[in-house]
Coordinates of C-alpha atoms in Angstrom, one line a residue:
X1 CA -0.1 -0.2 0.1
X2 CA 1.8 3.2 -1.0
X3 CA 0.7 6.2 0.6
X4 CA 2.1 9.7 1.1
X5 CA 2.1 11.7 4.5
X6 CA 0.8 14.9 5.0
X7 CA 4.3 16.5 5.2
X8 CA 5.0 15.3 1.5
X9 CA 1.9 16.6 -0.4
X10 CA -0.4 14.1 -1.6
X11 CA -3.1 13.2 0.9
X12 CA -4.5 9.7 0.1
X13 CA -8.1 8.9 0.0
X14 CA -9.4 7.2 2.9
X15 CA -10.8 3.8 1.2
X16 CA -6.9 3.8 -0.2
X17 CA -5.8 3.1 3.5
X18 CA -8.0 0.2 4.0
X19 CA -7.9 -3.3 2.8
X20 CA -11.8 -3.3 2.9
X21 CA -14.6 -1.0 4.0
X22 CA -17.9 -0.8 5.8
X23 CA -19.5 -4.0 7.3
X24 CA -17.7 -5.6 4.3
X25 CA -15.0 -6.0 6.5
X26 CA -16.4 -8.4 8.7
X27 CA -15.1 -11.8 9.8
X28 CA -16.8 -14.3 7.3
X29 CA -19.5 -15.8 9.4
X30 CA -18.4 -19.4 8.7
X31 CA -15.0 -18.3 10.1
X32 CA -16.5 -16.6 13.2
X33 CA -18.6 -19.4 14.1
X34 CA -15.3 -21.7 14.1
X35 CA -13.3 -19.1 16.2
X36 CA -16.2 -19.0 18.8
X37 CA -16.4 -22.5 19.1
X38 CA -12.8 -22.6 20.6
X39 CA -14.0 -20.1 23.3
X40 CA -14.7 -21.0 26.8
X41 CA -18.5 -21.1 27.7
X42 CA -19.2 -18.3 29.8
X43 CA -21.0 -19.0 33.4
X44 CA -24.4 -18.5 33.6
X45 CA -25.5 -15.0 34.7
X46 CA -29.6 -15.0 35.4
X47 CA -29.8 -11.4 34.9
X48 CA -27.9 -11.6 31.0
X49 CA -30.9 -11.8 29.2
X50 CA -29.4 -11.9 26.0
X51 CA -26.0 -12.8 25.2
X52 CA -24.0 -14.6 22.2
X53 CA -26.1 -17.5 21.7
X54 CA -28.2 -16.6 18.9
X55 CA -25.9 -14.3 17.2
X56 CA -28.3 -11.0 18.4
X57 CA -27.3 -7.5 17.7
X58 CA -26.8 -6.6 21.2
X59 CA -26.3 -8.0 24.9
X60 CA -29.1 -7.2 27.4
X61 CA -28.8 -7.2 30.8
X62 CA -31.8 -6.5 33.2
X63 CA -31.6 -4.2 36.0
X64 CA -34.7 -4.6 37.6
X65 CA -38.5 -5.4 36.7
X66 CA -38.7 -2.1 34.4
X67 CA -35.1 -1.7 33.1
X68 CA -32.2 -3.5 31.1
X69 CA -29.5 -2.2 29.9
X70 CA -28.6 -2.7 25.9
X71 CA -24.8 -2.8 25.0
X72 CA -23.1 -3.0 21.8
X73 CA -20.1 -2.0 19.8
X74 CA -19.6 -1.7 16.3
X75 CA -16.2 -0.2 14.1
X76 CA -14.9 -0.7 10.7
X77 CA -13.1 0.8 7.9
X78 CA -14.1 3.8 5.6
X79 CA -16.6 3.1 2.9
X80 CA -16.3 6.4 1.6
X81 CA -13.6 8.9 1.2
X82 CA -15.2 11.9 2.5
X83 CA -14.4 11.8 6.3
X84 CA -17.7 13.5 7.6
X85 CA -19.5 11.0 5.7
X86 CA -17.7 8.2 6.8
X87 CA -18.0 9.2 10.8
X88 CA -21.9 9.6 9.9
X89 CA -22.4 6.1 8.4
X90 CA -20.3 4.5 11.4
X91 CA -22.1 6.0 13.6
X92 CA -25.5 5.3 12.3
X93 CA -24.5 1.5 12.0
X94 CA -23.4 1.5 15.5
X95 CA -26.5 2.9 17.2
X96 CA -28.5 0.4 14.7
X97 CA -27.9 -2.2 16.9
X98 CA -29.6 -0.6 20.2
X99 CA -32.7 0.1 18.0
X100 CA -32.9 -3.6 16.5
X101 CA -33.2 -4.6 20.1
X102 CA -36.0 -2.5 20.5
X103 CA -34.0 -0.2 22.8
X104 CA -33.5 3.7 23.2
X105 CA -29.9 4.9 23.2
X106 CA -28.5 6.6 26.1
X107 CA -25.1 7.5 25.2
X108 CA -21.8 6.2 23.0
X109 CA -18.1 5.9 23.4
X110 CA -16.1 6.4 20.3
X111 CA -13.9 4.1 19.1
X112 CA -11.0 5.5 16.9
X113 CA -7.9 3.9 15.3
X114 CA -6.1 6.5 12.9
X115 CA -2.9 6.8 10.8
X116 CA -1.8 9.9 12.8
X117 CA 1.4 10.6 10.5
X118 CA -0.5 9.9 7.5
X119 CA -3.9 11.6 7.6
X120 CA -4.2 15.6 8.2
X121 CA -5.7 16.0 11.7
X122 CA -8.6 18.0 10.0
X123 CA -9.6 15.0 8.2
X124 CA -9.7 12.9 11.4
X125 CA -11.7 15.7 13.1
X126 CA -14.2 15.6 10.3
X127 CA -14.5 11.7 10.8
X128 CA -15.4 12.6 14.9
X129 CA -17.7 15.3 13.8
X130 CA -19.7 13.1 11.5
X131 CA -20.0 10.7 14.3
X132 CA -21.2 13.3 16.9
X133 CA -23.4 15.0 14.8
X134 CA -25.3 11.5 14.3
X135 CA -25.5 10.9 17.6
X136 CA -27.0 14.5 18.8
X137 CA -29.4 13.7 15.8
X138 CA -30.5 10.5 17.9
X139 CA -30.5 12.8 20.9
X140 CA -27.6 10.9 22.9
X141 CA -23.7 12.4 23.7
X142 CA -20.4 11.0 22.8
X143 CA -19.4 10.9 26.3
X144 CA -15.8 9.7 25.6
X145 CA -14.1 6.9 24.1
X146 CA -10.7 5.4 23.2
X147 CA -7.8 6.1 20.4
X148 CA -4.9 4.4 19.0
X149 CA -2.7 4.9 16.2
X150 CA -3.2 2.3 13.4
X151 CA -1.9 1.9 10.1
X152 CA -5.6 1.8 8.7
X153 CA -8.3 4.3 9.8
X154 CA -11.0 2.7 11.9
X155 CA -14.1 4.3 13.4
X156 CA -17.1 3.5 15.1
X157 CA -19.1 3.4 18.7
X158 CA -19.6 1.5 21.6
X159 CA -23.5 2.4 22.5
X160 CA -25.2 2.1 25.6
X161 CA -29.2 1.9 25.2
X162 CA -32.2 1.1 27.6
X163 CA -35.1 -1.4 26.9
X164 CA -37.7 -2.7 29.1
X165 CA -37.1 -6.4 29.9
X166 CA -40.8 -7.9 28.5
X167 CA -40.1 -5.6 25.0
X168 CA -36.9 -6.6 24.0
X169 CA -36.7 -7.7 20.0
X170 CA -34.6 -10.6 19.7
X171 CA -33.8 -12.1 16.4
X172 CA -35.2 -15.6 17.5
X173 CA -38.6 -15.2 18.4
X174 CA -40.0 -15.7 14.9
X175 CA -43.4 -17.8 14.5
X176 CA -44.6 -20.0 11.5
X177 CA -47.1 -17.7 9.3
X178 CA -45.1 -14.5 10.1
X179 CA -44.7 -12.2 7.3
X180 CA -40.8 -10.5 6.8
X181 CA -40.7 -6.8 6.3
X182 CA -37.4 -5.0 5.4
X183 CA -37.2 -1.5 6.4
X184 CA -34.5 0.3 3.8
X185 CA -33.3 -0.7 0.2
X186 CA -30.4 -3.5 -0.2
X187 CA -27.0 -3.0 -2.4
X188 CA -24.8 -0.8 -0.3
X189 CA -21.8 -3.0 -0.7
X190 CA -22.1 -3.0 -4.5
X191 CA -22.4 0.8 -4.6
X192 CA -19.3 1.2 -2.4
X193 CA -17.5 -1.4 -4.9
X194 CA -18.3 1.0 -7.4
X195 CA -17.2 4.1 -5.8
X196 CA -14.1 2.5 -5.0
X197 CA -13.7 1.8 -8.7
X198 CA -14.3 5.3 -9.9
X199 CA -17.7 3.9 -11.2
X200 CA -20.5 5.4 -8.9
X201 CA -21.9 8.8 -9.9
X202 CA -23.2 11.7 -8.0
X203 CA -26.6 10.6 -7.7
X204 CA -25.6 7.2 -6.7
X205 CA -23.6 8.2 -4.2
X206 CA -26.5 10.7 -2.6
X207 CA -28.8 7.4 -2.8
X208 CA -26.1 5.7 -0.5
X209 CA -25.4 8.4 2.0
X210 CA -29.1 8.9 2.5
X211 CA -29.5 5.3 3.3
X212 CA -26.6 4.5 5.4
X213 CA -27.3 7.4 7.4
X214 CA -30.9 7.1 8.1
X215 CA -31.1 6.0 11.9
X216 CA -33.3 3.3 12.4
X217 CA -35.3 4.8 15.3
X218 CA -38.3 3.0 14.2
X219 CA -36.9 0.0 15.7
X220 CA -37.9 1.3 19.4
X221 CA -41.5 1.6 18.5
X222 CA -41.7 -1.4 16.6
X223 CA -40.8 -3.5 19.7
X224 CA -43.8 -2.3 21.5
X225 CA -46.5 -3.6 18.7
X226 CA -48.5 -6.5 19.0
X227 CA -47.5 -9.2 16.7
X228 CA -43.9 -8.1 16.3
X229 CA -41.9 -11.4 17.1
X230 CA -38.5 -10.9 15.9
X231 CA -36.2 -8.0 14.9
X232 CA -32.6 -7.8 13.5
X233 CA -30.8 -5.0 11.1
X234 CA -29.3 -6.5 8.1
X235 CA -25.5 -5.5 7.7
X236 CA -22.2 -7.4 6.7
X237 CA -23.5 -10.7 6.5
X238 CA -26.0 -9.5 3.9
X239 CA -29.9 -9.9 3.9
X240 CA -29.6 -14.0 3.7
X241 CA -26.9 -14.0 6.3
X242 CA -28.9 -12.1 8.9
X243 CA -32.4 -13.5 7.8
X244 CA -30.8 -17.3 8.5
X245 CA -29.8 -16.1 11.8
X246 CA -33.2 -15.4 12.3
X247 CA -34.3 -18.7 10.8
X248 CA -32.0 -20.8 13.1
X249 CA -32.9 -19.1 16.3
X250 CA -36.8 -20.0 15.4
X251 CA -36.2 -23.5 13.9
X252 CA -37.9 -21.9 11.0
X253 CA -37.7 -21.7 7.2
X254 CA -38.0 -18.2 5.6
X255 CA -39.5 -18.1 2.2
X256 CA -38.3 -14.7 0.2
X257 CA -40.0 -13.2 -2.9
X258 CA -37.0 -12.0 -4.9
X259 CA -39.2 -9.6 -7.1
X260 CA -40.2 -7.8 -3.9
X261 CA -37.0 -6.8 -2.6
X262 CA -36.2 -3.2 -2.8
X263 CA -32.8 -1.9 -4.3
X264 CA -30.9 1.0 -4.2
X265 CA -31.4 2.8 -7.7
X266 CA -28.1 2.0 -9.4
X267 CA -27.2 -1.3 -7.6
X268 CA -28.8 -3.9 -9.9
X269 CA -27.0 -2.3 -13.1
X270 CA -23.6 -2.2 -11.6
X271 CA -23.8 -5.7 -9.9
X272 CA -24.4 -6.9 -14.0
X273 CA -21.2 -4.9 -14.5
X274 CA -19.4 -6.6 -12.1
X275 CA -19.5 -4.1 -9.4
X276 CA -19.7 -6.7 -6.5
X277 CA -17.6 -7.5 -3.4
X278 CA -15.2 -10.1 -2.4
X279 CA -17.4 -10.3 1.3
X280 CA -20.4 -11.5 -0.7
X281 CA -18.6 -14.5 -2.2
X282 CA -17.3 -15.3 1.6
X283 CA -20.6 -14.9 2.6
X284 CA -22.3 -17.8 0.2
X285 CA -19.2 -19.8 1.3
X286 CA -20.2 -19.3 4.9
X287 CA -24.0 -20.2 4.5
X288 CA -25.1 -21.3 1.1
X289 CA -25.7 -24.6 1.9
X290 CA -28.6 -23.4 3.4
X291 CA -30.2 -21.5 0.9
X292 CA -32.0 -22.6 -2.2
X293 CA -32.1 -20.1 -4.8
X294 CA -34.9 -20.9 -7.6
X295 CA -33.7 -21.7 -11.0
X296 CA -35.3 -18.7 -12.7
X297 CA -33.5 -16.0 -10.8
X298 CA -30.9 -14.1 -12.6
X299 CA -27.3 -15.1 -12.5
X300 CA -26.2 -12.1 -10.5
X301 CA -28.9 -13.2 -7.7
X302 CA -26.5 -14.7 -5.5
X303 CA -23.9 -12.1 -5.3
X304 CA -27.0 -9.4 -4.5
X305 CA -28.4 -11.4 -1.8
X306 CA -25.4 -11.9 -0.1
X307 CA -24.2 -8.4 -0.5
X308 CA -23.0 -6.8 2.6
X309 CA -24.8 -4.2 4.0
X310 CA -23.4 -1.4 5.8
X311 CA -25.9 0.5 8.1
X312 CA -28.5 -1.5 6.7
X313 CA -32.3 -1.7 7.4
X314 CA -34.5 -3.3 9.8
X315 CA -35.5 -7.1 9.1
X316 CA -38.9 -7.7 10.8
X317 CA -41.0 -10.7 11.7
X318 CA -44.5 -10.3 12.5
X319 CA -47.9 -11.4 12.6
X320 CA -49.9 -11.0 9.1
X321 CA -52.3 -8.8 10.9
X322 CA -49.4 -6.7 12.1
X323 CA -48.0 -5.6 8.9
X324 CA -50.0 -2.7 8.4
X325 CA -48.9 -1.2 11.5
X326 CA -45.4 -2.4 10.8
X327 CA -45.1 -0.7 7.4
X328 CA -47.1 2.4 8.8
X329 CA -44.7 2.8 11.4
X330 CA -41.6 2.5 9.2
X331 CA -42.9 5.0 7.0
X332 CA -43.9 7.4 9.3
X333 CA -40.0 7.4 10.2
X334 CA -39.0 8.2 6.6
X335 CA -38.5 4.7 5.2
X336 CA -40.6 5.2 2.3
X337 CA -39.2 1.9 0.7
X338 CA -39.9 -0.6 3.4
X339 CA -41.7 -3.5 1.8
X340 CA -42.8 -7.2 3.0
X341 CA -40.4 -9.5 1.0
X342 CA -41.3 -13.3 2.3
X343 CA -42.8 -15.3 5.1
X344 CA -41.8 -17.8 7.6
X345 CA -42.8 -21.4 7.5
X346 CA -42.4 -24.7 9.3
X347 CA -39.5 -26.7 8.2
X348 CA -35.5 -27.0 9.1
X349 CA -33.7 -23.7 9.5
X350 CA -33.2 -22.6 5.7
X351 CA -34.0 -20.0 3.1
X352 CA -35.9 -20.6 -0.4
X353 CA -36.0 -17.7 -2.7
X354 CA -38.3 -17.7 -5.7

């Protein structure tokens, strides 16, 4: 990686300093599962209501009958070159885990790793400003954090929230007959790959930023609705990966209508032109054995369905009678392209896409 320090003149693009970007940096789900098998089993803590057993979005610890703490952390390398946008996307993505559990964020701590002698200090300050502005939009402070001098730029948050112990939205509670609703359009990984190769126009960039910086705040309300049985957010493992976690947690089969999936405007065209990420292939290698793709789907469908999403949308499993309430909640929150994309049914944990 050839980069120049500010002292020598040329300042590198943020994405030039990173081997990957956004949630596409995640360790592949199959590799992660193997690593976790090698760790010791934690002792039982009765007040730990949600831990790592179902790969949920955050940990939840009960304080009393009315309050539980929601805790999460999320950070990654830059998905865009604009430092302010990088900070905004990373902070939005981290807070999403609180909303996906039905929680309300309370405060955040910044996690910062920057090549301090390579990037101008103003660039780094703009990353931090982006994160702080998103947190202010969410009504929470960045109350501190930790920083290191690293080879690659890294930014994210540790976020703390609160939820009622009886209103936790887990990823494992789906029921047969449920309808699946997706809050945001897909295709962020494809657009980011195109951006890195200079193939994303201004309109496509604006659409990507609008999607990745929209807070998933409706999650707090969705968790209080009768008939909402499970919820997660779609991030680095792609739609299929996070949906499969939902299937495994509930012991059910998900059936997805490919034609109902919402896409960011340039995503399909860019995917056809080869703008796909290496992470989509790693995702498929990790869980493709539990996915059935109908013969009539386009050849690019596999890469699209496993495309890593950065700051993606909420995936909600709800009773059929609650679909209108879920869609109204999302659309009232500014998620105009929220859509019904499938159903949950009896069967072994797998996904069927037709």
